[in-house]
Amino acid sequence: MVGSSHEALHRIFQKDPGLLTHALQRVLGVPFPEPREIVAMNVDLTEIEPVERRVDTLLRAETDEGTYLLVVESQGKADERKRGSWPYYLSYLYEKYRCEPVLIVITQSSATARWAARPIQLGLRGWESLTVRPLVLGPDNVPVIEDVRDAESDVPLAVLSAMTHGRGRQAPAILESLAAALKTIDRDSAAVFVQFVDSCLVDPQAKQMWRDLMTAIQYFWRHPLAEQVREEGREEGREEGREEGREEGRLQERAEMVLRLLEWRGLTVTESVRERVHACTDLDRLEALAQRAVHVTDAAELFGEE
């Protein structure tokens, strides 16, 4: 079954098709001609009714050098069946549209990227009838964008960086830089990118930290994704059956968010700081502490003005 992270990787190219050709040029060094227009196409490649074949994303790129079909595949793990499917996709599309097909594989796994990058050669060894060379975008070649200025200069690529590298020790800097960069673009595009990143973060801690970060910069709670989270909180409150329980739950959740932000950024959280955060009974005050937690260099600085 197609997961949310798989779906998001393709929705981002449909939202911003230019990101794909930009990634080919900047990440892979492929001299792809500048498109005048990119159009999403039907992904159904079924030719005979009992055999259904679908690509993940299919885009038509019009350039001064001709028309190209960008065949985009998300690959979570190695799958030898693709070694038969991918040549079929390219041959079928060329025959149908008489345009040059380009196979691009997107993955969040280094091992899968190495597997996908191997040429697919059909025919006699040394005299192959068909050779397929996928272009692969993955964690080994998509740049890690940790600097805010780099993220602001190329927000879509920063989004791709977060979606590809959003795990482990490097996740805090990547997500923090992207969060700052999202404030520099229009809200509609930022809202879409917030959802993409949230869908693609497979590490539960990274996903929670992303939501915390969006809350801390007072952006996430304006996003439709937040309604789902708020509804989950309301449901928990209804189960408790009392308004006091809901209020206590909100205070506890916000206090934990402040502490998670500090720990996520690699700061040492002393027991004294932990107790002071949990002792706070003002949601607005906790919101202010969350915003400070994104920028302080020492956990004790949370209360520096007191």
Short mmCIF file of C-alpha atoms in Angstrom, two decimals:
data_model
loop_
_atom_site.label_atom_id
_atom_site.label_comp_id
_atom_site.label_asym_id
_atom_site.label_seq_id
_atom_site.Cartn_x
_atom_site.Cartn_y
_atom_site.Cartn_z
CA MET A 1 0.00 0.00 0.00
CA VAL A 2 1.24 3.49 -0.82
CA GLY A 3 2.13 5.37 2.37
CA SER A 4 1.83 9.06 3.16
CA SER A 5 5.56 9.66 2.74
CA HIS A 6 5.48 7.99 -0.70
CA GLU A 7 2.51 10.13 -1.73
CA ALA A 8 4.05 13.34 -0.45
CA LEU A 9 7.22 12.87 -2.49
CA HIS A 10 5.10 13.04 -5.62
CA ARG A 11 2.69 15.74 -4.56
CA ILE A 12 5.64 18.06 -4.03
CA PHE A 13 6.70 17.66 -7.67
CA GLN A 14 3.15 18.23 -8.84
CA LYS A 15 2.96 21.38 -6.70
CA ASP A 16 6.38 22.65 -7.80
CA PRO A 17 7.44 20.74 -10.95
CA GLY A 18 10.44 23.00 -11.44
CA LEU A 19 11.99 21.53 -8.30
CA LEU A 20 12.62 18.30 -10.19
CA THR A 21 14.65 19.78 -13.03
CA HIS A 22 16.38 22.09 -10.55
CA ALA A 23 17.41 19.04 -8.51
CA LEU A 24 18.75 17.30 -11.61
CA GLN A 25 20.90 20.31 -12.45
CA ARG A 26 22.13 21.20 -8.97
CA VAL A 27 22.26 17.81 -7.22
CA LEU A 28 23.19 15.43 -10.04
CA GLY A 29 24.93 17.87 -12.38
CA VAL A 30 22.73 16.76 -15.27
CA PRO A 31 22.54 19.58 -17.87
CA PHE A 32 18.77 19.37 -18.25
CA PRO A 33 17.50 22.21 -20.47
CA GLU A 34 15.45 24.93 -18.77
CA PRO A 35 11.74 24.05 -19.16
CA ARG A 36 9.34 26.59 -20.59
CA GLU A 37 6.42 24.58 -19.24
CA ILE A 38 5.91 21.43 -17.16
CA VAL A 39 2.57 19.60 -17.24
CA ALA A 40 1.42 16.68 -15.06
CA MET A 41 0.24 13.71 -17.14
CA ASN A 42 -1.85 10.60 -16.58
CA VAL A 43 0.23 8.07 -14.66
CA ASP A 44 -1.73 5.05 -15.94
CA LEU A 45 0.39 3.01 -18.38
CA THR A 46 -2.00 0.07 -18.59
CA GLU A 47 -1.89 -1.39 -22.10
CA ILE A 48 -3.79 -4.65 -21.75
CA GLU A 49 -6.66 -4.76 -19.27
CA PRO A 50 -5.43 -7.71 -17.12
CA VAL A 51 -2.00 -6.04 -16.71
CA GLU A 52 -2.10 -2.77 -14.82
CA ARG A 53 1.02 -0.62 -14.71
CA ARG A 54 1.24 2.83 -13.16
CA VAL A 55 4.16 5.16 -12.63
CA ASP A 56 4.21 7.31 -9.51
CA THR A 57 4.48 10.69 -11.24
CA LEU A 58 4.63 11.56 -14.93
CA LEU A 59 5.47 15.09 -16.09
CA ARG A 60 5.90 16.55 -19.57
CA ALA A 61 8.66 19.16 -19.79
CA GLU A 62 8.73 21.49 -22.79
CA THR A 63 12.21 22.91 -23.45
CA ASP A 64 13.99 24.69 -26.29
CA GLU A 65 15.76 21.42 -27.01
CA GLY A 66 12.59 19.34 -27.23
CA THR A 67 9.94 17.63 -25.10
CA TYR A 68 10.89 15.27 -22.28
CA LEU A 69 8.78 12.92 -20.20
CA LEU A 70 9.93 12.85 -16.57
CA VAL A 71 9.08 9.47 -15.05
CA VAL A 72 9.37 9.81 -11.26
CA GLU A 73 9.40 6.72 -9.05
CA SER A 74 9.52 6.59 -5.23
CA GLN A 75 11.43 3.58 -3.96
CA GLY A 76 11.47 2.63 -0.29
CA LYS A 77 13.56 -0.52 -0.74
CA ALA A 78 15.18 -2.66 -3.40
CA ASP A 79 12.64 -4.47 -5.58
CA GLU A 80 13.95 -6.59 -8.44
CA ARG A 81 10.56 -6.50 -10.16
CA LYS A 82 11.30 -2.89 -11.00
CA ARG A 83 14.15 -4.06 -13.20
CA GLY A 84 11.47 -5.27 -15.57
CA SER A 85 8.95 -2.48 -14.98
CA TRP A 86 11.21 0.49 -15.54
CA PRO A 87 12.41 -0.47 -19.04
CA TYR A 88 8.79 -1.21 -19.92
CA TYR A 89 7.66 2.22 -18.71
CA LEU A 90 10.27 4.02 -20.81
CA SER A 91 9.69 1.98 -23.96
CA TYR A 92 5.92 2.29 -23.71
CA LEU A 93 6.02 6.05 -23.14
CA TYR A 94 8.41 6.63 -26.03
CA GLU A 95 6.23 4.58 -28.36
CA LYS A 96 3.05 6.36 -27.23
CA TYR A 97 4.25 9.97 -27.12
CA ARG A 98 7.42 9.94 -29.25
CA CYS A 99 9.16 12.02 -26.59
CA GLU A 100 12.38 11.24 -24.74
CA PRO A 101 11.60 9.60 -21.37
CA VAL A 102 13.84 10.30 -18.35
CA LEU A 103 13.65 7.94 -15.34
CA ILE A 104 14.16 9.62 -11.94
CA VAL A 105 14.13 7.59 -8.72
CA ILE A 106 13.57 9.25 -5.33
CA THR A 107 14.54 7.42 -2.13
CA GLN A 108 15.25 8.13 1.53
CA SER A 109 17.58 5.13 1.82
CA SER A 110 21.27 5.12 0.88
CA ALA A 111 21.21 1.37 0.23
CA THR A 112 18.17 1.70 -2.02
CA ALA A 113 19.80 4.60 -3.85
CA ARG A 114 22.86 2.46 -4.64
CA TRP A 115 20.63 -0.36 -5.85
CA ALA A 116 18.49 1.91 -8.01
CA ALA A 117 21.51 3.60 -9.61
CA ARG A 118 22.80 0.34 -11.11
CA PRO A 119 22.23 0.30 -14.89
CA ILE A 120 19.60 -2.15 -16.12
CA GLN A 121 21.04 -3.98 -19.12
CA LEU A 122 18.98 -6.33 -21.25
CA GLY A 123 20.45 -8.53 -23.96
CA LEU A 124 23.88 -10.01 -24.66
CA ARG A 125 26.64 -9.02 -22.29
CA GLY A 126 28.80 -6.47 -24.02
CA TRP A 127 26.19 -5.97 -26.72
CA GLU A 128 23.07 -5.03 -24.78
CA SER A 129 19.87 -4.37 -26.69
CA LEU A 130 18.61 -1.97 -24.04
CA THR A 131 20.32 -0.11 -21.20
CA VAL A 132 18.41 1.91 -18.61
CA ARG A 133 20.35 4.33 -16.39
CA PRO A 134 18.09 5.79 -13.66
CA LEU A 135 18.86 9.21 -12.23
CA VAL A 136 18.67 8.82 -8.44
CA LEU A 137 17.98 11.49 -5.82
CA GLY A 138 18.67 10.28 -2.29
CA PRO A 139 20.39 11.05 1.01
CA ASP A 140 23.87 10.64 -0.50
CA ASN A 141 23.50 13.37 -3.12
CA VAL A 142 20.69 15.68 -1.99
CA PRO A 143 22.48 18.40 0.00
CA VAL A 144 21.99 18.67 3.75
CA ILE A 145 20.73 22.23 4.22
CA GLU A 146 21.36 23.27 7.81
CA ASP A 147 22.06 26.98 7.32
CA VAL A 148 19.09 29.33 7.42
CA ARG A 149 20.47 31.50 4.61
CA ASP A 150 20.90 28.47 2.35
CA ALA A 151 17.36 27.36 3.14
CA GLU A 152 15.93 30.80 2.43
CA SER A 153 17.75 31.02 -0.89
CA ASP A 154 16.24 27.74 -2.12
CA VAL A 155 13.19 26.77 -0.06
CA PRO A 156 11.99 23.89 -2.31
CA LEU A 157 15.43 22.26 -2.18
CA ALA A 158 15.47 22.77 1.61
CA VAL A 159 12.13 20.95 1.73
CA LEU A 160 13.61 18.08 -0.30
CA SER A 161 16.57 18.04 2.10
CA ALA A 162 14.25 17.74 5.11
CA MET A 163 12.23 15.00 3.43
CA THR A 164 15.39 13.05 2.58
CA HIS A 165 17.56 13.70 5.66
CA GLY A 166 14.99 14.36 8.36
CA ARG A 167 16.27 11.81 10.84
CA GLY A 168 19.13 11.35 13.29
CA ARG A 169 21.43 14.01 14.72
CA GLN A 170 21.29 16.29 11.68
CA ALA A 171 17.49 16.58 11.74
CA PRO A 172 17.28 19.48 14.27
CA ALA A 173 19.41 21.87 12.24
CA ILE A 174 17.71 20.93 8.95
CA LEU A 175 14.18 21.34 10.28
CA GLU A 176 14.98 24.50 12.22
CA SER A 177 16.50 26.15 9.14
CA LEU A 178 13.55 25.12 7.01
CA ALA A 179 11.08 26.42 9.60
CA ALA A 180 12.75 29.83 9.46
CA ALA A 181 12.83 29.77 5.64
CA LEU A 182 9.11 28.99 5.37
CA LYS A 183 8.35 32.38 6.92
CA THR A 184 9.93 34.07 3.88
CA ILE A 185 7.53 32.64 1.28
CA ASP A 186 3.79 32.99 0.70
CA ARG A 187 1.54 31.22 3.18
CA ASP A 188 -0.17 28.96 0.67
CA SER A 189 3.10 27.45 -0.54
CA ALA A 190 4.42 27.25 3.01
CA ALA A 191 1.29 25.39 4.12
CA VAL A 192 1.78 22.80 1.39
CA PHE A 193 5.44 22.33 2.27
CA VAL A 194 4.60 21.93 5.98
CA GLN A 195 2.27 19.07 5.10
CA PHE A 196 4.84 17.46 2.75
CA VAL A 197 7.53 17.44 5.42
CA ASP A 198 5.16 16.17 8.10
CA SER A 199 4.07 13.32 5.84
CA CYS A 200 7.61 12.28 4.91
CA LEU A 201 9.19 12.26 8.36
CA VAL A 202 9.20 8.57 9.23
CA ASP A 203 11.10 9.04 12.50
CA PRO A 204 8.41 9.60 15.18
CA GLN A 205 10.68 11.88 17.19
CA ALA A 206 11.52 14.00 14.16
CA LYS A 207 7.83 14.24 13.24
CA GLN A 208 6.93 15.36 16.75
CA MET A 209 9.76 17.86 16.79
CA TRP A 210 8.61 19.28 13.45
CA ARG A 211 5.13 19.81 14.85
CA ASP A 212 6.58 21.34 17.99
CA LEU A 213 8.72 23.65 15.89
CA MET A 214 5.74 24.75 13.81
CA THR A 215 3.87 25.48 17.02
CA ALA A 216 6.77 27.40 18.49
CA ILE A 217 6.96 29.80 15.55
CA GLN A 218 3.17 30.26 15.68
CA TYR A 219 2.71 28.85 12.20
CA PHE A 220 1.69 25.25 12.61
CA TRP A 221 -1.58 26.00 14.37
CA ARG A 222 -2.76 28.01 11.37
CA HIS A 223 -2.22 24.98 9.13
CA PRO A 224 -5.05 22.50 8.37
CA LEU A 225 -2.83 19.69 9.64
CA ALA A 226 -3.14 21.21 13.10
CA GLU A 227 -6.89 20.68 13.13
CA GLN A 228 -6.28 16.95 13.17
CA VAL A 229 -3.95 17.30 16.15
CA ARG A 230 -6.35 19.62 17.94
CA GLU A 231 -9.20 17.19 17.34
CA GLU A 232 -7.11 14.40 18.83
CA GLY A 233 -6.57 16.60 21.87
CA ARG A 234 -10.29 17.40 22.10
CA GLU A 235 -11.12 13.72 21.90
CA GLU A 236 -8.77 13.00 24.77
CA GLY A 237 -10.39 15.83 26.70
CA ARG A 238 -13.88 14.43 26.08
CA GLU A 239 -12.75 11.09 27.40
CA GLU A 240 -11.52 12.75 30.57
CA GLY A 241 -14.93 14.35 30.86
CA ARG A 242 -13.88 17.50 32.65
CA GLU A 243 -12.68 20.91 31.52
CA GLU A 244 -10.02 20.88 34.23
CA GLY A 245 -8.59 17.73 32.75
CA ARG A 246 -8.39 19.32 29.31
CA GLU A 247 -6.66 22.40 30.67
CA GLU A 248 -4.14 20.32 32.59
CA GLY A 249 -3.55 18.24 29.50
CA ARG A 250 -2.83 21.32 27.38
CA LEU A 251 -0.42 22.67 30.00
CA GLN A 252 1.36 19.32 30.23
CA GLU A 253 1.60 18.96 26.46
CA ARG A 254 2.96 22.49 25.99
CA ALA A 255 5.51 22.05 28.80
CA GLU A 256 6.73 18.79 27.27
CA MET A 257 7.00 20.53 23.91
CA VAL A 258 9.35 23.15 25.41
CA LEU A 259 11.55 20.46 26.94
CA ARG A 260 11.57 18.38 23.74
CA LEU A 261 12.71 21.38 21.73
CA LEU A 262 15.65 21.93 24.10
CA GLU A 263 16.64 18.25 24.07
CA TRP A 264 16.13 18.01 20.31
CA ARG A 265 18.62 20.84 19.84
CA GLY A 266 21.17 18.97 21.95
CA LEU A 267 20.97 21.25 25.01
CA THR A 268 21.35 19.84 28.51
CA VAL A 269 18.11 20.16 30.46
CA THR A 270 18.73 20.25 34.20
CA GLU A 271 16.19 19.06 36.73
CA SER A 272 15.79 22.68 37.88
CA VAL A 273 14.83 23.82 34.37
CA ARG A 274 12.48 20.86 33.96
CA GLU A 275 10.72 21.66 37.24
CA ARG A 276 10.34 25.35 36.37
CA VAL A 277 8.83 24.56 32.99
CA HIS A 278 6.36 22.08 34.45
CA ALA A 279 5.49 24.53 37.23
CA CYS A 280 4.26 27.09 34.70
CA THR A 281 0.44 27.24 34.59
CA ASP A 282 0.06 29.92 31.91
CA LEU A 283 -0.37 28.70 28.32
CA ASP A 284 0.75 32.03 26.88
CA ARG A 285 3.87 31.93 29.01
CA LEU A 286 4.62 28.39 27.85
CA GLU A 287 4.15 29.54 24.25
CA ALA A 288 6.74 32.25 24.83
CA LEU A 289 9.11 29.72 26.37
CA ALA A 290 8.68 27.46 23.33
CA GLN A 291 9.68 30.31 21.02
CA ARG A 292 12.75 31.02 23.16
CA ALA A 293 13.63 27.30 23.16
CA VAL A 294 14.23 27.49 19.42
CA HIS A 295 16.99 30.09 19.77
CA VAL A 296 18.67 29.86 23.21
CA THR A 297 22.16 28.38 23.42
CA ASP A 298 21.73 27.20 27.02
CA ALA A 299 18.56 25.78 28.61
CA ALA A 300 18.94 28.15 31.57
CA GLU A 301 18.52 31.10 29.20
CA LEU A 302 14.80 30.28 28.96
CA PHE A 303 14.28 32.28 32.13
CA GLY A 304 17.04 34.82 31.55
CA GLU A 305 14.70 37.80 31.72
CA GLU A 306 13.31 36.82 35.13
#
